[in-house]
Coordinates of C-alpha atoms in Angstrom, one line a residue:
X244 CA 103.7 93.9 138.5
X245 CA 100.6 95.2 136.2
X246 CA 101.8 94.4 132.4
X247 CA 104.5 95.0 130.2
X248 CA 104.8 98.6 131.5
X249 CA 106.1 97.5 134.8
X250 CA 109.8 96.6 133.1
X251 CA 110.2 100.3 132.3
X252 CA 109.9 101.6 135.9
X253 CA 112.8 103.0 137.7
X254 CA 113.5 103.0 141.7
X255 CA 115.3 106.0 143.3
X256 CA 117.9 105.1 145.7
X257 CA 120.2 107.4 148.1
X258 CA 124.0 107.6 147.7
X259 CA 125.7 108.3 150.7
X260 CA 129.5 109.5 151.0
X261 CA 131.4 110.5 153.8
X262 CA 134.6 112.5 153.6
X263 CA 136.9 113.8 156.4
X264 CA 140.0 116.1 156.1
X265 CA 143.0 117.4 158.4
X266 CA 141.3 120.8 158.7
X267 CA 138.0 119.5 159.6
X268 CA 137.9 116.8 162.6
X269 CA 134.4 115.8 162.1
X270 CA 133.4 113.8 159.0
X271 CA 131.5 115.4 156.0
X272 CA 128.5 113.4 154.8
X273 CA 126.7 114.0 151.6
X274 CA 123.5 112.3 150.2
X275 CA 122.7 112.1 146.3
X276 CA 119.7 110.5 144.8
X277 CA 120.6 108.3 142.0
X278 CA 117.9 106.6 139.7
X279 CA 118.3 102.9 139.5
X280 CA 118.8 101.4 136.9
X281 CA 121.3 104.0 136.1
X282 CA 121.8 104.7 132.5
X283 CA 124.3 107.6 132.8
X284 CA 127.9 108.1 133.0
X285 CA 129.5 107.2 136.4
X286 CA 132.7 109.4 135.8
X287 CA 130.4 112.6 134.7
X288 CA 128.0 111.9 137.8
X289 CA 131.3 112.0 140.1
X290 CA 132.4 115.3 138.6
X291 CA 129.1 116.8 139.0
X292 CA 129.0 115.8 142.8
X293 CA 132.3 117.5 143.5
X294 CA 131.1 120.5 141.7
X295 CA 127.7 120.9 143.4
X296 CA 129.2 120.3 146.8
X297 CA 132.7 122.1 146.4
X298 CA 134.8 119.1 147.2
X299 CA 138.3 118.6 146.8
X300 CA 139.5 117.1 143.4
X301 CA 141.7 114.3 145.2
X302 CA 138.8 112.3 146.1
X303 CA 137.5 111.8 142.5
X304 CA 138.8 108.1 142.3
X305 CA 137.5 107.2 145.6
X306 CA 134.2 108.7 144.9
X307 CA 133.8 107.2 141.5
X308 CA 134.9 103.7 142.9
X309 CA 132.2 104.2 145.6
X310 CA 129.5 105.1 143.3
X311 CA 130.3 102.3 140.9
X312 CA 130.0 99.9 143.7
X313 CA 126.5 101.5 144.8
X314 CA 125.0 101.4 141.3
X315 CA 126.1 97.8 140.6
X316 CA 124.7 96.7 143.9
X317 CA 121.4 98.2 143.7
X318 CA 121.0 97.3 139.9
X319 CA 121.4 93.7 140.6
X320 CA 118.8 94.0 143.7
X321 CA 116.4 95.8 141.2
X322 CA 116.7 93.1 138.3
X323 CA 116.5 90.4 141.0
X324 CA 113.3 91.6 142.4
X325 CA 111.5 92.4 139.0
X326 CA 112.5 88.9 138.2
X327 CA 111.0 87.4 141.2
X328 CA 108.0 89.8 140.9
X329 CA 107.6 88.5 137.2
X330 CA 107.7 84.7 138.1
X331 CA 105.4 85.3 140.9
X332 CA 102.9 87.2 138.6
X333 CA 102.8 84.5 136.1
X334 CA 102.2 81.9 138.8
X335 CA 99.2 83.9 140.2
X336 CA 97.9 84.6 136.8
X337 CA 97.8 88.4 137.6
X338 CA 99.7 89.1 134.4
X339 CA 98.7 88.1 130.6
X340 CA 101.7 86.3 129.0
X341 CA 100.4 87.3 125.7
X342 CA 101.1 90.9 126.6
X343 CA 104.7 89.9 127.2
X344 CA 105.1 88.0 124.1
X345 CA 103.9 91.0 121.9
X346 CA 105.9 93.6 123.8
X347 CA 109.4 91.3 123.2
X348 CA 108.1 90.7 119.6
X349 CA 107.7 94.3 119.0
X350 CA 111.2 95.0 120.4
X351 CA 112.7 92.4 118.2
X352 CA 111.1 93.6 115.2
X353 CA 112.1 97.2 115.9
X354 CA 115.8 96.0 116.1
X355 CA 116.0 93.6 113.6
X356 CA 116.8 94.7 109.9
X357 CA 114.9 92.1 108.0
X358 CA 111.5 93.4 109.6
X359 CA 111.9 97.1 108.6
X360 CA 109.6 98.3 106.1
X361 CA 110.7 98.5 102.5
X362 CA 111.7 102.0 101.6
X363 CA 111.5 101.3 97.8
X364 CA 108.4 100.8 95.6
X365 CA 106.7 97.2 95.8
X366 CA 106.4 94.8 93.0
X367 CA 102.7 95.8 92.3
X368 CA 103.8 99.3 92.1
X369 CA 106.6 98.7 89.4
X370 CA 104.1 96.6 87.6
X371 CA 101.6 99.3 87.5
X372 CA 104.0 101.8 86.4
X373 CA 105.4 99.5 83.9
X374 CA 101.8 98.6 82.6
X375 CA 100.5 102.2 82.4
X376 CA 103.7 103.1 80.2
X377 CA 102.9 100.3 77.9
X378 CA 99.2 100.8 77.7
X379 CA 100.0 104.6 76.3
X380 CA 102.9 103.3 73.9
X381 CA 100.8 103.3 70.6
X382 CA 100.9 99.7 69.4
X383 CA 101.2 98.1 72.7
X384 CA 97.6 98.6 73.6
X385 CA 96.1 96.4 70.9
X386 CA 98.8 93.5 72.0
X387 CA 97.5 93.9 75.4
X388 CA 93.7 93.6 74.2
X389 CA 94.9 90.6 72.2
X390 CA 96.7 88.7 75.0
X391 CA 93.7 89.4 77.5
X392 CA 91.0 88.0 74.9
X393 CA 93.2 84.9 74.3
X394 CA 93.6 84.2 77.8
X395 CA 90.0 84.7 78.5
X396 CA 89.2 82.1 75.9
X397 CA 91.4 79.6 77.3
X398 CA 89.6 80.2 80.7
X399 CA 86.1 80.1 79.1
X400 CA 87.0 76.8 77.5
X401 CA 87.8 75.4 80.9
X402 CA 84.6 76.8 82.6
X403 CA 82.5 75.4 79.6
X404 CA 84.0 71.8 79.8
X405 CA 83.6 71.9 83.6
X406 CA 80.0 73.0 83.1
X407 CA 79.3 70.2 80.7
X408 CA 80.7 67.5 83.1
X409 CA 78.8 68.9 86.3
X410 CA 75.7 68.7 84.1
X411 CA 76.2 65.3 83.0
X412 CA 77.0 64.1 86.4
X413 CA 73.9 65.7 87.9
X414 CA 71.7 64.4 85.1
X415 CA 73.1 60.8 86.0
X416 CA 72.9 61.3 89.7
X417 CA 69.1 62.6 89.3
X418 CA 68.0 59.4 87.5
X419 CA 69.9 57.0 90.0
X420 CA 68.1 58.9 92.8
X421 CA 64.8 58.7 91.0
X422 CA 65.2 54.9 90.5
X423 CA 66.0 54.3 94.2
X424 CA 63.2 56.6 95.4
X425 CA 60.9 54.5 93.2
X426 CA 62.2 51.1 94.7
X427 CA 61.8 52.2 98.1
X428 CA 60.7 49.5 100.2
X429 CA 60.8 47.2 97.2
X430 CA 64.6 47.0 96.3
X431 CA 65.9 49.7 98.3
X432 CA 66.0 51.0 101.9
X433 CA 66.2 54.3 103.6
X434 CA 69.9 53.7 104.4
X435 CA 70.6 52.9 100.7
X436 CA 69.1 56.4 99.8
X437 CA 71.0 58.2 102.3
X438 CA 74.3 56.2 101.3
X439 CA 73.6 57.1 97.8
X440 CA 72.8 61.0 98.5
X441 CA 76.3 60.8 100.5
X442 CA 77.8 59.2 97.7
X443 CA 76.5 61.9 95.2
X444 CA 77.4 64.6 97.4
X445 CA 81.2 63.2 97.4
X446 CA 81.3 62.9 93.5
X447 CA 80.1 66.5 92.9
X448 CA 82.7 67.8 95.7
X449 CA 85.5 65.8 93.8
X450 CA 84.4 66.8 90.4
X451 CA 83.9 70.5 91.3
X452 CA 87.3 70.5 93.0
X453 CA 89.2 68.8 90.2
X454 CA 88.1 71.5 87.7
X455 CA 88.5 74.4 90.1
X456 CA 92.1 73.4 90.8
X457 CA 92.7 73.3 87.1
X458 CA 91.1 76.7 86.7
X459 CA 93.3 78.1 89.4
X460 CA 96.5 76.6 88.2
X461 CA 95.6 78.0 84.6
X462 CA 94.9 81.6 86.1
X463 CA 97.9 81.7 88.0
X464 CA 100.1 80.7 85.1
X465 CA 98.3 83.4 82.9
X466 CA 98.9 85.9 85.6
X467 CA 102.5 85.0 85.8
X468 CA 103.2 85.1 82.5
X469 CA 101.2 88.2 81.6
X470 CA 103.1 90.0 84.4
X471 CA 106.6 88.9 83.0
X472 CA 105.7 89.8 79.4
X473 CA 104.7 93.4 80.3
X474 CA 108.1 94.0 82.5
X475 CA 110.2 92.5 79.9
X476 CA 108.4 94.5 77.0
X477 CA 108.7 97.4 78.8
X478 CA 112.3 96.8 79.2
X479 CA 113.0 96.2 75.7
X480 CA 111.0 99.2 74.5
X481 CA 113.4 101.4 76.6
X482 CA 116.4 100.1 74.7
X483 CA 114.8 100.4 71.2
X484 CA 114.8 103.5 69.0
X485 CA 111.8 104.0 66.6
X486 CA 108.7 102.0 66.3
X487 CA 108.6 99.0 68.4
X488 CA 105.8 96.2 67.9
X489 CA 105.3 94.1 71.1
X490 CA 103.0 91.5 69.1
X491 CA 106.2 89.1 68.3
X492 CA 107.2 89.1 72.1
X493 CA 103.6 87.8 73.2
X494 CA 103.0 84.9 75.5
X495 CA 100.5 83.9 73.1
X496 CA 101.9 82.1 70.4
X497 CA 98.9 82.3 68.0
X498 CA 97.0 85.6 68.2
X499 CA 92.9 85.2 67.5
X500 CA 91.8 86.8 64.3
X501 CA 88.5 87.0 65.3
X502 CA 89.4 90.0 67.8
X503 CA 87.0 93.1 66.6
X504 CA 85.4 95.9 68.4
X505 CA 81.7 96.1 68.6
X506 CA 80.1 99.2 67.0
X507 CA 76.9 99.0 68.5
X508 CA 75.3 101.1 71.2
X509 CA 75.1 99.5 74.7
X510 CA 72.1 101.5 75.6
X511 CA 68.5 101.0 74.4
X512 CA 67.9 104.8 75.2
X513 CA 70.2 107.6 76.4
X514 CA 70.2 111.2 77.2
X515 CA 73.0 113.6 78.3
X516 CA 73.0 116.8 80.1
X517 CA 75.4 119.5 81.5
X518 CA 74.7 120.9 84.8
X519 CA 76.3 123.5 87.2
X520 CA 76.4 123.2 90.7
X521 CA 77.0 126.1 93.3
X522 CA 76.2 129.8 93.1
X523 CA 79.7 131.2 93.7
X524 CA 82.0 128.4 93.2
X525 CA 80.2 126.9 90.2
X526 CA 81.3 123.3 89.1
X527 CA 80.3 121.6 86.1
X528 CA 79.2 117.9 85.8
X529 CA 77.8 115.5 83.0
X530 CA 74.4 113.8 84.0
X531 CA 73.5 110.8 81.7
X532 CA 70.3 108.8 81.9
X533 CA 70.3 105.6 79.9
X534 CA 68.6 102.4 79.7
X535 CA 70.6 99.3 79.6
X536 CA 71.5 95.8 81.1
X537 CA 73.8 96.4 83.9
X538 CA 75.6 93.1 83.2
X539 CA 76.3 94.4 79.7
X540 CA 78.3 97.2 81.0
X541 CA 80.6 94.4 82.6
X542 CA 81.0 91.8 80.0
X543 CA 84.3 92.0 78.2
X544 CA 82.7 90.1 75.1
X545 CA 79.4 90.8 73.5
X546 CA 77.4 88.9 71.1
X547 CA 76.8 90.9 67.7
X548 CA 75.1 89.1 64.8
X549 CA 76.1 85.8 65.8
X550 CA 80.1 86.6 66.4
X551 CA 81.9 87.5 69.7
X552 CA 83.2 91.1 69.7
X553 CA 84.9 92.9 72.1
X554 CA 83.3 95.8 74.4
X555 CA 83.6 99.1 73.1
X556 CA 84.5 100.8 76.3
X557 CA 87.3 98.3 77.1
X558 CA 89.9 100.6 75.5
X559 CA 89.2 103.5 77.7
X560 CA 89.1 101.3 80.7
X561 CA 92.8 99.7 80.0
X562 CA 94.1 103.3 79.8
X563 CA 92.8 104.8 82.6
X564 CA 93.3 101.8 85.1
X565 CA 96.4 103.5 86.9
X566 CA 95.1 106.9 86.5
X567 CA 93.0 109.7 88.3
X568 CA 90.1 109.2 86.3
X569 CA 88.7 105.9 87.5
X570 CA 84.9 104.6 86.9
X571 CA 82.9 102.8 89.6
X572 CA 79.2 101.2 89.6
X573 CA 76.8 100.6 92.3
X574 CA 75.5 97.2 92.4
X575 CA 72.7 96.5 94.7
X576 CA 72.8 93.0 96.6
X577 CA 70.2 91.2 98.5
X578 CA 72.4 89.1 100.6
X579 CA 74.0 90.4 103.7
X580 CA 76.6 87.3 104.3
X581 CA 78.8 88.0 101.4
X582 CA 77.7 84.6 99.5
X583 CA 77.4 85.0 95.6
X584 CA 75.4 82.1 95.0
X585 CA 72.2 83.5 93.7
X586 CA 70.6 86.1 91.5
X587 CA 72.5 89.0 90.0
X588 CA 75.4 88.6 92.7
X589 CA 76.0 85.2 91.1
X590 CA 76.1 86.4 87.4
X591 CA 78.5 89.3 88.4
X592 CA 80.4 86.6 90.4
X593 CA 80.6 84.3 87.2
X594 CA 81.7 87.4 84.8
X595 CA 84.6 88.1 87.1
X596 CA 86.0 84.8 87.4
X597 CA 85.2 84.4 83.4
X598 CA 88.9 85.8 83.2
X599 CA 91.9 86.1 85.0
X600 CA 92.6 89.2 87.0
X601 CA 96.0 90.3 86.3
X602 CA 96.6 93.7 88.6
X603 CA 94.4 92.7 91.7
X604 CA 93.4 89.8 94.0
X605 CA 90.6 87.9 92.6
X606 CA 87.1 88.4 93.5
X607 CA 87.1 85.4 96.0
X608 CA 90.3 86.5 97.5
X609 CA 88.9 90.0 98.1
X610 CA 85.7 88.6 99.6
X611 CA 87.6 86.5 102.0
X612 CA 89.3 89.7 103.1
X613 CA 86.3 91.5 103.6
X614 CA 84.8 88.7 105.7
X615 CA 87.9 88.9 108.0
X616 CA 87.5 92.5 108.3
X617 CA 83.9 92.3 108.9
X618 CA 84.0 91.2 112.6
X619 CA 86.0 94.4 113.2
X620 CA 83.5 96.7 111.4
X621 CA 80.8 95.4 113.4
X622 CA 82.7 96.1 116.7
X623 CA 83.4 99.5 115.6
X624 CA 79.8 100.1 114.9
X625 CA 78.6 99.1 118.3
X626 CA 81.5 101.1 120.2
X627 CA 81.2 104.1 118.0
X628 CA 77.4 104.2 118.4
X629 CA 75.1 105.8 115.6
X630 CA 76.6 105.9 112.2
X631 CA 73.9 108.6 111.2
X632 CA 71.5 110.8 113.2
X633 CA 68.9 110.2 110.5
X634 CA 68.3 106.4 111.5
X635 CA 65.4 105.9 114.2
X636 CA 66.5 104.4 117.4
X637 CA 64.9 101.1 116.8
X638 CA 66.5 100.8 113.7
X639 CA 70.1 101.9 114.9
X640 CA 69.8 99.4 117.6
X641 CA 68.8 96.3 115.5
X642 CA 71.8 97.1 113.2
X643 CA 74.0 97.3 116.3
X644 CA 73.1 93.9 117.5
X645 CA 73.5 92.2 114.1
X646 CA 76.8 90.7 113.1
X647 CA 76.0 90.7 109.4
X648 CA 76.1 93.4 106.9
X649 CA 73.0 95.7 107.1
X650 CA 70.7 97.5 104.7
X651 CA 72.6 100.4 103.4
X652 CA 76.1 99.1 104.1
X653 CA 78.7 99.0 101.2
X654 CA 81.8 97.2 100.4
X655 CA 84.1 97.9 97.5
X656 CA 85.9 95.5 95.3
X657 CA 88.4 96.5 92.4
X658 CA 88.8 94.8 89.0
X659 CA 90.8 95.1 85.9
X660 CA 89.0 92.5 83.9
X661 CA 85.6 94.4 83.6
X662 CA 84.7 96.1 80.5
X663 CA 83.6 99.7 81.7
X664 CA 84.6 100.2 85.4
X665 CA 87.4 99.7 87.7
X666 CA 85.5 99.5 91.0
X667 CA 82.0 98.1 92.2
X668 CA 80.3 99.4 95.3
X669 CA 78.3 96.5 96.7
X670 CA 75.2 97.9 98.6
X671 CA 73.2 95.6 100.7
X672 CA 69.5 96.0 100.2
X673 CA 66.3 94.6 101.6
X674 CA 62.6 94.3 100.5
X675 CA 61.7 97.9 102.1
X676 CA 63.0 99.6 98.7
X677 CA 60.0 97.9 97.0
X678 CA 57.9 100.3 98.9
X679 CA 57.1 103.8 97.4
X680 CA 57.3 105.4 100.9
X681 CA 61.0 105.6 101.4
X682 CA 62.5 108.8 102.2
X683 CA 65.7 110.6 102.3
X684 CA 66.6 109.0 105.7
X685 CA 66.5 105.5 104.0
X686 CA 69.8 103.6 104.7
X687 CA 70.4 102.8 100.9
X688 CA 70.0 106.7 100.4
X689 CA 72.5 107.2 103.3
X690 CA 74.5 104.6 101.5
X691 CA 74.6 106.6 98.4
X692 CA 75.9 109.6 100.2
X693 CA 78.8 107.7 101.6
X694 CA 79.5 106.1 98.0
X695 CA 79.8 109.8 96.5
X696 CA 82.0 111.0 99.5
X697 CA 84.4 108.0 98.8
X698 CA 84.5 108.7 95.1
X699 CA 85.7 112.0 95.8
X700 CA 88.3 111.1 98.2
X701 CA 89.8 108.4 95.9
X702 CA 89.8 109.9 92.1
X703 CA 86.7 108.1 91.1
X704 CA 85.4 110.8 88.4
X705 CA 82.6 108.6 87.0
X706 CA 79.9 106.5 88.8
X707 CA 76.9 104.7 87.6
X708 CA 74.0 104.6 90.0
X709 CA 70.7 102.5 89.2
X710 CA 68.0 105.4 89.3
X711 CA 65.2 103.3 90.6
X712 CA 67.5 101.7 93.4
X713 CA 67.0 98.3 91.4
X714 CA 68.2 96.5 88.4
X715 CA 65.0 95.0 87.0
X716 CA 61.4 96.1 86.1
X717 CA 58.5 94.6 88.0
X718 CA 54.8 94.9 87.6
X719 CA 54.6 96.9 90.9
X720 CA 56.9 100.0 89.2
X721 CA 53.9 102.2 87.8
X722 CA 54.7 105.3 86.3
X723 CA 54.0 107.3 89.3
X724 CA 56.0 105.0 91.3
X725 CA 59.1 105.5 88.9
X726 CA 58.6 109.2 88.8
X727 CA 58.6 109.2 92.7
X728 CA 61.7 107.2 93.0
X729 CA 63.7 109.1 90.6
X730 CA 62.8 112.4 92.0
X731 CA 63.8 111.4 95.4
X732 CA 67.1 109.7 94.0
X733 CA 68.0 112.8 91.8
X734 CA 67.2 115.3 94.6
X735 CA 69.5 113.4 97.1
X736 CA 72.2 112.9 94.6
X737 CA 72.1 116.5 93.8
X738 CA 72.5 117.6 97.7
X739 CA 75.3 114.7 98.0
X740 CA 77.3 116.2 95.1
X741 CA 77.1 119.6 96.5
X742 CA 78.3 118.5 99.7
X743 CA 81.3 116.2 98.3
X744 CA 82.4 119.3 96.2
X745 CA 82.6 121.2 99.6
X746 CA 84.8 118.7 101.2
X747 CA 87.2 118.8 98.3
X748 CA 89.2 116.0 96.6
X749 CA 88.9 114.7 93.2
X750 CA 86.0 116.2 91.1
X751 CA 83.2 113.7 90.0
X752 CA 82.8 114.5 86.5
X753 CA 80.0 112.3 85.4
X754 CA 77.4 110.7 87.1
X755 CA 75.3 108.0 85.0
X756 CA 71.8 107.1 86.2
X757 CA 70.8 103.7 84.8
X758 CA 67.1 102.5 84.4
X759 CA 66.6 98.7 83.9
X760 CA 66.5 97.7 80.3
X761 CA 62.9 97.2 78.8
X762 CA 61.5 100.5 80.1
X763 CA 58.9 102.2 77.8
X764 CA 60.0 105.3 75.7
X765 CA 57.3 107.4 77.3
X766 CA 58.4 106.7 81.0
X767 CA 62.1 107.4 79.8
X768 CA 60.9 110.6 78.3
X769 CA 59.5 111.5 81.6
X770 CA 62.8 110.9 83.6
X771 CA 64.8 112.9 81.1
X772 CA 62.4 115.9 81.5
X773 CA 63.0 115.8 85.2
X774 CA 66.7 116.5 85.0
X775 CA 66.3 120.3 84.1
X776 CA 63.7 120.6 86.9
X777 CA 66.3 119.3 89.3
X778 CA 69.5 120.4 88.2
X779 CA 70.7 123.5 86.7
X780 CA 71.2 122.6 83.0
X781 CA 73.6 124.5 80.9
X782 CA 72.0 125.7 77.8
X783 CA 73.7 127.3 74.9
X784 CA 72.7 130.5 73.5
X785 CA 71.7 130.4 69.9
X786 CA 72.0 133.4 67.4
X787 CA 69.9 133.6 64.3
X788 CA 70.4 136.1 61.6
X789 CA 69.1 136.2 58.0
X790 CA 71.1 136.8 55.0
X791 CA 70.0 140.3 53.9
X792 CA 70.7 141.5 57.5
X793 CA 74.4 140.3 57.1
X794 CA 74.8 141.9 53.6
X795 CA 73.3 145.1 55.2
X796 CA 75.6 145.0 58.1
X797 CA 78.6 144.5 55.7
X798 CA 77.7 147.5 53.6
X799 CA 77.2 149.8 56.9
X800 CA 80.7 148.7 57.8
X801 CA 82.3 149.6 54.4
X802 CA 80.3 153.0 54.2
X803 CA 81.7 154.0 57.8
X804 CA 85.4 153.1 56.9
X805 CA 85.2 155.0 53.5
X806 CA 83.9 158.3 55.5
X807 CA 86.7 157.9 58.0
X808 CA 89.1 157.5 55.1
X809 CA 87.6 160.7 53.3
X810 CA 87.9 162.5 56.4
X811 CA 91.6 162.1 57.2

């Protein structure tokens, strides 16, 4: 046997039947091929043989009996031979047992009701529908924000206490280690120092595990209570006529009075344009250039005059969570192993973990899923060959050999606890971006192309892109460098937008180009003037007219009307 498919093979045997009559002295022999194992009807096959060979009907019982014995005999022989061959194949290791197991597992699942797919909506789909209805029901939106804010305060309290204890333990351990190092070869040995370092590591691990466990337990309790409150509130709303206030049904007993929405602008400078793409089938889009801190677009709370206020765009993000107007952000990551331990990645991780994720998996769980899928993605890249004809053969060969993420690779995480975005496109970058000589074939530029195509395919209508392909200003970023990089990104994005529009899907309504905070007004003004030179900007028509001309036009209309009346 050569695998599972051998079980489905059939063999053909010849059924022989001899008949003799009074009128015919010699016997009459017929031969009929029969497939073994036989899956049809013996009685039906007997009648077909009689009709086909013009046999008398009085032999039907004898023919059926002989045919039945024939089928049973050869079926037993077939299954016996098949069993012997299977045992010998397993003994000789010519067949994979794993294939047999998978075959029978699949057959069992297809025949068992408990393994069938759920035809109805899942719990997450029901919760999403209920939340969308609740968020658009007037006063419920205010209750949702109050509950989320209260829950976030509880999480922040646990994290603050954890940070204080970790800092205190680290300080104590540093003093102990310094004391031991100063007394080396006097009152301590190298073995003592190694043992002390091991003890310090165990203490840190124990303390971190203790607080992480408390934090995970709190988030799970909050998630369960929040989802139950949403479902219960929607059920009660359906049975109540008139105005319904969900505040009294809140899972938080005391609603914080300090909940206020910020009125300050998150951008140091900003400029907006309305552009048109295409010549025949025109499409209208909004382009914004703004200077801001990337993390300020993600934090749920902000500091304003010494008080904690809520992010002004949080209302819109909640309303559009289960809609076809999603918002995305491109975040550049300088690590290729999905470890958020330093830099901007660490700050982003802290923001996500600073509040409970009520709708999706936590960031940590999403990263674990991406890590498990990374092996498959790397193998697909090796098997399918070049991902783009723009990459050089040397660069493509190096990318195929690596088992990690490469520059230009993108992975996506989804969030409901960020202030102004629903999805984050994490793009891996390297030091080549610091050079001013990159072109449109750079992996990061090609990564932006893939991001825009994905956005149009999955109802992402607004996306924020760092214009300089970096989140911070450095000394190397001179004015000519900024102009050259901005021109490259703007022109490439324009081409990618035209390509995405031609492919169909959702319309990418707004693209925001983010420049690092602290850029000078002069450079920002130069960047703003580049947009009308690259994109076709919509300019309104302005009509000016003086007051005497308006009066003269009115008198002419009156005189013309009076002449017509006199003629009539």
